[in-house]
mmCIF file of C-alpha atoms and ligand atoms in Angstrom:
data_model
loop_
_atom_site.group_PDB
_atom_site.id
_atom_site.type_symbol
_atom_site.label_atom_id
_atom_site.label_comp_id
_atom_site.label_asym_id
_atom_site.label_seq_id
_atom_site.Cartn_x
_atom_site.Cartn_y
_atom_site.Cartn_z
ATOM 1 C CA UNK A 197 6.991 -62.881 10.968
ATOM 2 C CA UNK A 198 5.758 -61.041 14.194
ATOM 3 C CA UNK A 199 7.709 -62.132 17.043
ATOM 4 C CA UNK A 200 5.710 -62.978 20.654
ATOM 5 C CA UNK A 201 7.701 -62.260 23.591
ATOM 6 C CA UNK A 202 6.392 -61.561 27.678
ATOM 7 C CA UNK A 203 8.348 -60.178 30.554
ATOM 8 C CA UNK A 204 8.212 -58.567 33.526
ATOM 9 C CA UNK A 205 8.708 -54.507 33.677
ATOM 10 C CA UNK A 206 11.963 -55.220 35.388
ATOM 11 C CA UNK A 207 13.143 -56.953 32.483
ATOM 12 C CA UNK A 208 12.261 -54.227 30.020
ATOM 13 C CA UNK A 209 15.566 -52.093 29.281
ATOM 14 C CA UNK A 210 14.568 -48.365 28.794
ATOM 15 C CA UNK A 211 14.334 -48.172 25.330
ATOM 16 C CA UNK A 212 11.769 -50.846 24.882
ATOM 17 C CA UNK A 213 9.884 -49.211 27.781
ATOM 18 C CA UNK A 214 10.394 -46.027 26.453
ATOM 19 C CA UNK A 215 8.878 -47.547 22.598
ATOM 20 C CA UNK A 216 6.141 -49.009 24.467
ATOM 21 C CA UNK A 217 4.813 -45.606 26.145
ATOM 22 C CA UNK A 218 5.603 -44.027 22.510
ATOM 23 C CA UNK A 219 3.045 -46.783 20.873
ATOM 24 C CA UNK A 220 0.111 -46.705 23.125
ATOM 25 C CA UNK A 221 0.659 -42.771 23.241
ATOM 26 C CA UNK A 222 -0.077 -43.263 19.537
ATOM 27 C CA UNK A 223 -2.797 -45.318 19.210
ATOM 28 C CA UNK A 224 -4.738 -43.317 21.799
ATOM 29 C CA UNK A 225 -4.074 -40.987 19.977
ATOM 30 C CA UNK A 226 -2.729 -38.709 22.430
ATOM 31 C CA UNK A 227 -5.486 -39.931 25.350
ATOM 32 C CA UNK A 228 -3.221 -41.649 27.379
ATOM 33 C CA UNK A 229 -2.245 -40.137 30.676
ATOM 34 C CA UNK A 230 0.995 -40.402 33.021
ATOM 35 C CA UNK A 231 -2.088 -42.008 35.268
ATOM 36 C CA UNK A 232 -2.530 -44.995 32.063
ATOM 37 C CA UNK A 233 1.355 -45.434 31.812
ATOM 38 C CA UNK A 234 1.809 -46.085 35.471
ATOM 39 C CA UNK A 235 -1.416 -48.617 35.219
ATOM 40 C CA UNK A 236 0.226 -50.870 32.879
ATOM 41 C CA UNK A 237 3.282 -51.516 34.817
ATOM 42 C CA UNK A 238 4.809 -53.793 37.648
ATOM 43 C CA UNK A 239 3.291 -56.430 35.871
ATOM 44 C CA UNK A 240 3.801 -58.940 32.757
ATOM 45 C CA UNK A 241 4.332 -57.639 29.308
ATOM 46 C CA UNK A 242 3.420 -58.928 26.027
ATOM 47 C CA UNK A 243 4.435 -57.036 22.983
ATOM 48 C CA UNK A 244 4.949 -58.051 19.569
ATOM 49 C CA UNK A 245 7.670 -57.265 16.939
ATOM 50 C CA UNK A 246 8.695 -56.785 13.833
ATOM 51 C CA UNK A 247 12.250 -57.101 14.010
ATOM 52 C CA UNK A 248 13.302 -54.001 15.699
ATOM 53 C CA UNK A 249 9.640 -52.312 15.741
ATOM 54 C CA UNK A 250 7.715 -52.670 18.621
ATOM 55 C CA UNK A 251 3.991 -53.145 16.963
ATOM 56 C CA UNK A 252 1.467 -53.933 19.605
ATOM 57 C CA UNK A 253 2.062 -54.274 23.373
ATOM 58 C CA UNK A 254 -0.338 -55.013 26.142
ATOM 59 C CA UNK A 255 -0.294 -55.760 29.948
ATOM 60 C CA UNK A 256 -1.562 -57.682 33.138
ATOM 61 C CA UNK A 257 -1.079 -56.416 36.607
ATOM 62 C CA UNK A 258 -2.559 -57.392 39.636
ATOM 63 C CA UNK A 259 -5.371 -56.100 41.682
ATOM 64 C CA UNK A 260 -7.852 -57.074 43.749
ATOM 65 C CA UNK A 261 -11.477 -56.837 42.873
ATOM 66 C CA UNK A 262 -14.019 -57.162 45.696
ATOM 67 C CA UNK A 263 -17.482 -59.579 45.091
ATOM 68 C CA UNK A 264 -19.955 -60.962 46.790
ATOM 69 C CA UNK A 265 -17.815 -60.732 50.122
ATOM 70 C CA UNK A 266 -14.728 -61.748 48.325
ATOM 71 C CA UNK A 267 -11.436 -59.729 47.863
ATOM 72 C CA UNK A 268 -10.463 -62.225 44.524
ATOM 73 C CA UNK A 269 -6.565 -61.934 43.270
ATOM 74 C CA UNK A 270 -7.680 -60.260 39.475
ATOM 75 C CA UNK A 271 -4.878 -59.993 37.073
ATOM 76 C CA UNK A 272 -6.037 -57.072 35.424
ATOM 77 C CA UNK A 273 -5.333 -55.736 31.469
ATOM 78 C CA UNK A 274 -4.091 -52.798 30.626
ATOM 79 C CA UNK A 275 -2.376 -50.592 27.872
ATOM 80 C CA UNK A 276 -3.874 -53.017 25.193
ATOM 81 C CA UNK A 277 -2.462 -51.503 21.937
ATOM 82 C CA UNK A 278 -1.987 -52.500 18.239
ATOM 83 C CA UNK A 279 -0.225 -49.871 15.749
ATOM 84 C CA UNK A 280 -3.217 -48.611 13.568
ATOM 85 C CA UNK A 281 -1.781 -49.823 10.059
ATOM 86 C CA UNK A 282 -1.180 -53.524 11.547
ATOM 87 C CA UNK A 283 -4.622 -54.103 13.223
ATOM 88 C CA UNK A 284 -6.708 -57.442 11.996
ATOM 89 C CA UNK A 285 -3.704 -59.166 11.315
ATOM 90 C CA UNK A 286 -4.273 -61.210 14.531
ATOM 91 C CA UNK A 287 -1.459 -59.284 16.510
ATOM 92 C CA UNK A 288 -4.003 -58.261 19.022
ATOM 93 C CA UNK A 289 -5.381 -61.815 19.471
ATOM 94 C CA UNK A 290 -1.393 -62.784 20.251
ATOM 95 C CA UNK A 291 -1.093 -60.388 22.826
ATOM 96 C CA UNK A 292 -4.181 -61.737 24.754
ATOM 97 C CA UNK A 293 -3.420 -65.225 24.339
ATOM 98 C CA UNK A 294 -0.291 -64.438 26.258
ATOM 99 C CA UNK A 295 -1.797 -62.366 28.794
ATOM 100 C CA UNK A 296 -4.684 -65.255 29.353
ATOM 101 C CA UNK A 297 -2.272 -67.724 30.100
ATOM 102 C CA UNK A 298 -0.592 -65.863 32.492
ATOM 103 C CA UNK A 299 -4.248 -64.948 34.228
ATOM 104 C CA UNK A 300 -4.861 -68.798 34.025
ATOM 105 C CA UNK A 301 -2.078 -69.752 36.009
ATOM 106 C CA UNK A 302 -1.563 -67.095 38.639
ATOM 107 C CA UNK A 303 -5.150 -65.206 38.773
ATOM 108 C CA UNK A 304 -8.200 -65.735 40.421
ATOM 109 C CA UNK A 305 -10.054 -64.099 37.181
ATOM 110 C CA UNK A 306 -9.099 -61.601 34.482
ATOM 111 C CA UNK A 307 -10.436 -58.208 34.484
ATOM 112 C CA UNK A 308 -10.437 -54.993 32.470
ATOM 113 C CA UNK A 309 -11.905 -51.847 31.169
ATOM 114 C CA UNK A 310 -12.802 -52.174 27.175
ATOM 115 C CA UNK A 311 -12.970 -49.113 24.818
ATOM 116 C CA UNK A 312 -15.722 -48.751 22.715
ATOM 117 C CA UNK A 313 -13.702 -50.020 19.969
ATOM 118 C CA UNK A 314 -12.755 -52.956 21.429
ATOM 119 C CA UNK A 315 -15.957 -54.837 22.807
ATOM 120 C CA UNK A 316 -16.244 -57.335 20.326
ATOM 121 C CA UNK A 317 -12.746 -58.281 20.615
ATOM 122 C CA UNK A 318 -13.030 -59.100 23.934
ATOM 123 C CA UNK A 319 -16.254 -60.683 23.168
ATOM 124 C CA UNK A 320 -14.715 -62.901 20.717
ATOM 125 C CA UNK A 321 -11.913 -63.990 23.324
ATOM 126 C CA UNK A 322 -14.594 -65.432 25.529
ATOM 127 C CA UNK A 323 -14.460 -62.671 27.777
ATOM 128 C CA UNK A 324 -17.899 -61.889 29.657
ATOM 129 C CA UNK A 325 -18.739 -58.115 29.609
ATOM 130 C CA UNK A 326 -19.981 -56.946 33.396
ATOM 131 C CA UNK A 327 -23.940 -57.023 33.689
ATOM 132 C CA UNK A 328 -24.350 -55.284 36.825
ATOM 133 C CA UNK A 329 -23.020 -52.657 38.705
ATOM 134 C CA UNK A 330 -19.360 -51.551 39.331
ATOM 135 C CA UNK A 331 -17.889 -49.299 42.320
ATOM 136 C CA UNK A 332 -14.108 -48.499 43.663
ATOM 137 C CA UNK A 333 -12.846 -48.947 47.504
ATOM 138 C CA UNK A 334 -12.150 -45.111 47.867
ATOM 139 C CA UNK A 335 -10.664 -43.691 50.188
ATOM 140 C CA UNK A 336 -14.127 -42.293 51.110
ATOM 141 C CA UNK A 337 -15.917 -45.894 51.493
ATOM 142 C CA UNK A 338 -17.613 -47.879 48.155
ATOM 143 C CA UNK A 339 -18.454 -45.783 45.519
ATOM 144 C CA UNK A 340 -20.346 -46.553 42.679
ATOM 145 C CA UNK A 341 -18.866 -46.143 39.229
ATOM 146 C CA UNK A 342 -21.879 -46.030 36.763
ATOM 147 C CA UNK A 343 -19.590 -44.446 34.014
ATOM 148 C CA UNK A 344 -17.646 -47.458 33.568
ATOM 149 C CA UNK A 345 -19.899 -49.915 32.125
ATOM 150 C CA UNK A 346 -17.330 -51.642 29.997
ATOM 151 C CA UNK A 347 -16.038 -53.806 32.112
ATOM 152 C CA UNK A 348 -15.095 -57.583 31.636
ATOM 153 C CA UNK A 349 -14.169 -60.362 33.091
ATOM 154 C CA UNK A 350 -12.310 -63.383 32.515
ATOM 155 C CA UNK A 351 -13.583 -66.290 35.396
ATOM 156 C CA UNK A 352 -10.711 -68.515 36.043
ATOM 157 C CA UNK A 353 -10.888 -70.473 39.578
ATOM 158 C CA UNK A 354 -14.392 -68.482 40.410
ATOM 159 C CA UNK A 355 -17.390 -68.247 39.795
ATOM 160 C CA UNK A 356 -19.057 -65.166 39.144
ATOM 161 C CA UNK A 357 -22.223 -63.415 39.451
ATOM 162 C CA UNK A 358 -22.555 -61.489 35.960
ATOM 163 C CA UNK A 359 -25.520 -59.519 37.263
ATOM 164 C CA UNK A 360 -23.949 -58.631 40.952
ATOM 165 C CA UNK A 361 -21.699 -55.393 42.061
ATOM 166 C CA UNK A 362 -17.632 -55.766 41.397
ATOM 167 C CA UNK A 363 -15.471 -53.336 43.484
ATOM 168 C CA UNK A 364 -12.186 -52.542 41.849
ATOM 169 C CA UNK A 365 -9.545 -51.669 44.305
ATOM 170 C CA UNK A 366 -8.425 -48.051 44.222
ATOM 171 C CA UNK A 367 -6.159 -46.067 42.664
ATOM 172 C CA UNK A 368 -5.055 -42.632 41.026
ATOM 173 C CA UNK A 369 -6.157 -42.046 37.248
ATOM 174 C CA UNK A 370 -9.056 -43.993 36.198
ATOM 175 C CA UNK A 371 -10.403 -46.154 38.703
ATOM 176 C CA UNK A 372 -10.996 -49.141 35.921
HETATM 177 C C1 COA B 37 -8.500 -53.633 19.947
HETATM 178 C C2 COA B 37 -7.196 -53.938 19.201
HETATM 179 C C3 COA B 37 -6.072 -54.125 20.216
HETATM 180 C C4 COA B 37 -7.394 -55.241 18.413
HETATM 181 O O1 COA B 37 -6.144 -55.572 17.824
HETATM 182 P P1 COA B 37 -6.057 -56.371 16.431
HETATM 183 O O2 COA B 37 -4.638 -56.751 16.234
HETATM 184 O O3 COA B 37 -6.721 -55.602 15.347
HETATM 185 O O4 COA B 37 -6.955 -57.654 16.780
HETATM 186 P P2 COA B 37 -6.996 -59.045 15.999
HETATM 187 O O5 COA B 37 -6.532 -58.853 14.586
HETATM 188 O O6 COA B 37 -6.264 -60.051 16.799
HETATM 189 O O7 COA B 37 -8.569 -59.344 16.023
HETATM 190 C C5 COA B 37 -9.072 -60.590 16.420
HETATM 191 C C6 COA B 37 -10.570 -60.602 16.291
HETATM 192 O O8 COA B 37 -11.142 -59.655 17.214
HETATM 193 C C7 COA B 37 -12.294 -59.035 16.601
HETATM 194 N N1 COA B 37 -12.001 -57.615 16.378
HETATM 195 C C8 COA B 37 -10.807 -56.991 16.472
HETATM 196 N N2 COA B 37 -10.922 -55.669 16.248
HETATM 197 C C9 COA B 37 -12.243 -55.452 15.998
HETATM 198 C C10 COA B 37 -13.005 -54.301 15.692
HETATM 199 N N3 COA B 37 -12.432 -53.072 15.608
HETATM 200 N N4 COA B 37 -14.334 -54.427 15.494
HETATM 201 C C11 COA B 37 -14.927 -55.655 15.566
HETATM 202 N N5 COA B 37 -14.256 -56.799 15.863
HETATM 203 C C12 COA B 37 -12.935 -56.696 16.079
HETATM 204 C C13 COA B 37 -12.507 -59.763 15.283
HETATM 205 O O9 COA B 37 -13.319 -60.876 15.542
HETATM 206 C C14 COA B 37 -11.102 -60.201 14.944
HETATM 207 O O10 COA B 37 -11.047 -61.297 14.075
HETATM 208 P P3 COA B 37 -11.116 -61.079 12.466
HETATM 209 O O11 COA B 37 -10.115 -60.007 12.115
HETATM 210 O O12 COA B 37 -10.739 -62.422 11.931
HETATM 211 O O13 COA B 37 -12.517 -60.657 12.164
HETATM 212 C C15 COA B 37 -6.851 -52.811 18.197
HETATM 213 O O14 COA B 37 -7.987 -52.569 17.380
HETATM 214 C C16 COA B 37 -6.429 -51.488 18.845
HETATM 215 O O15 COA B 37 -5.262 -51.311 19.180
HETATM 216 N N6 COA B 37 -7.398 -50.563 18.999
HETATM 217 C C17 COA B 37 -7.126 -49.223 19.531
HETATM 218 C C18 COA B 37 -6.819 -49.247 21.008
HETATM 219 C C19 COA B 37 -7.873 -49.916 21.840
HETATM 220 O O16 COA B 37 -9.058 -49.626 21.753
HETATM 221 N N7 COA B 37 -7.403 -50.849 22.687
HETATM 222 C C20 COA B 37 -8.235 -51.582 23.606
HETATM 223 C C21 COA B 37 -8.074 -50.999 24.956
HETATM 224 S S1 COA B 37 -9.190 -51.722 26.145
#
């Protein structure tokens, strides 16, 4: 049986930090920067076992994302991961069960950037995919981020305008 657990990345010793880099390095195969790594931490954990085998892992972190005039506190996913030869057994639905109750109770909304792979997972979580446009706060003003048109979103204690602009706070790495 798979075995659920969340914590903080100060309560991960190194070695299950160290598995947790190792698995998402894997299934991105490779794609996943020093930049991604640093995204998914100082924030709540979720990862799933099997015994001793770390098998899927995924974060939430907090940001802020700017709409309609509103900086909102987003508690925002990242380093969503199950091992290749353990996907559609449900371990990825685990993870984000944790994750949304943690964005329930201490997030304005949940937010994050979906691979290509994953949109109808998110989709099937009840999370709303981003209709109109998205920028970051640069250090340069607003700019607009018309490459990352992934996006969802997770309304908790707001509501939303689907079809409005979302500013992500900003950041090194990807932006979203
Ligand atoms: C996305 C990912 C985390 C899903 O993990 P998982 O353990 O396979 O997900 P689950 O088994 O909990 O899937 C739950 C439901 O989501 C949907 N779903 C999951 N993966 C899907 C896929 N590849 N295509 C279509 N629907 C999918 C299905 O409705 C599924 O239910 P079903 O199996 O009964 O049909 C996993 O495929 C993965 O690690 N992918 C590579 C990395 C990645 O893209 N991560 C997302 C980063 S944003």
């Amino acid at each position: 049986m798979p075995d659920v657990r969340t914590a903080h990345t100060a309560d991960l010793d190194a070695h299950t930090l160290h598995a947790a880099r190792t698995l998402l390095e894997d299934v991105f195969l490779g794609d996943f920067s020093e930049h991604d790594w640093e995204h998914a931490r100082g924030g709540i954990h979720a990862l799933v076992w099997e015994d001793t085998e770390l098998v899927g892992h995924a974060s939430v972190i907090q940001r802020r994302l700017i709409h309609e005039g509103r900086a909102f506190r987003a508690g925002y996913v990242e380093g969503v991961g199950v091992r290749a030869d353990r996907r559609r057994h449900g371990y990825g639905g685990m993870l984000m069960a944790e994750l949304e109750r943690v964005i329930r109770g201490a997030y304005d909304l949940g937010a994050l950037g979906s691979t290509e792979e994953a949109l109808d997972f998110y989709a099937s979580r009840g999370w709303k995919r981003w209709e109109g446009t998205t920028s970051a706060l640069t250090p340069a003003g607003i700019i607009r981020t018309p490459d990352d048109d992934a996006i969802f979103v997770l309304p908790n204690s707001v509501s939303l305008n689907l079809a409005g602009e979302l500013t992500c706070d900003w950041r090194d790495g990807e932006v979203w």
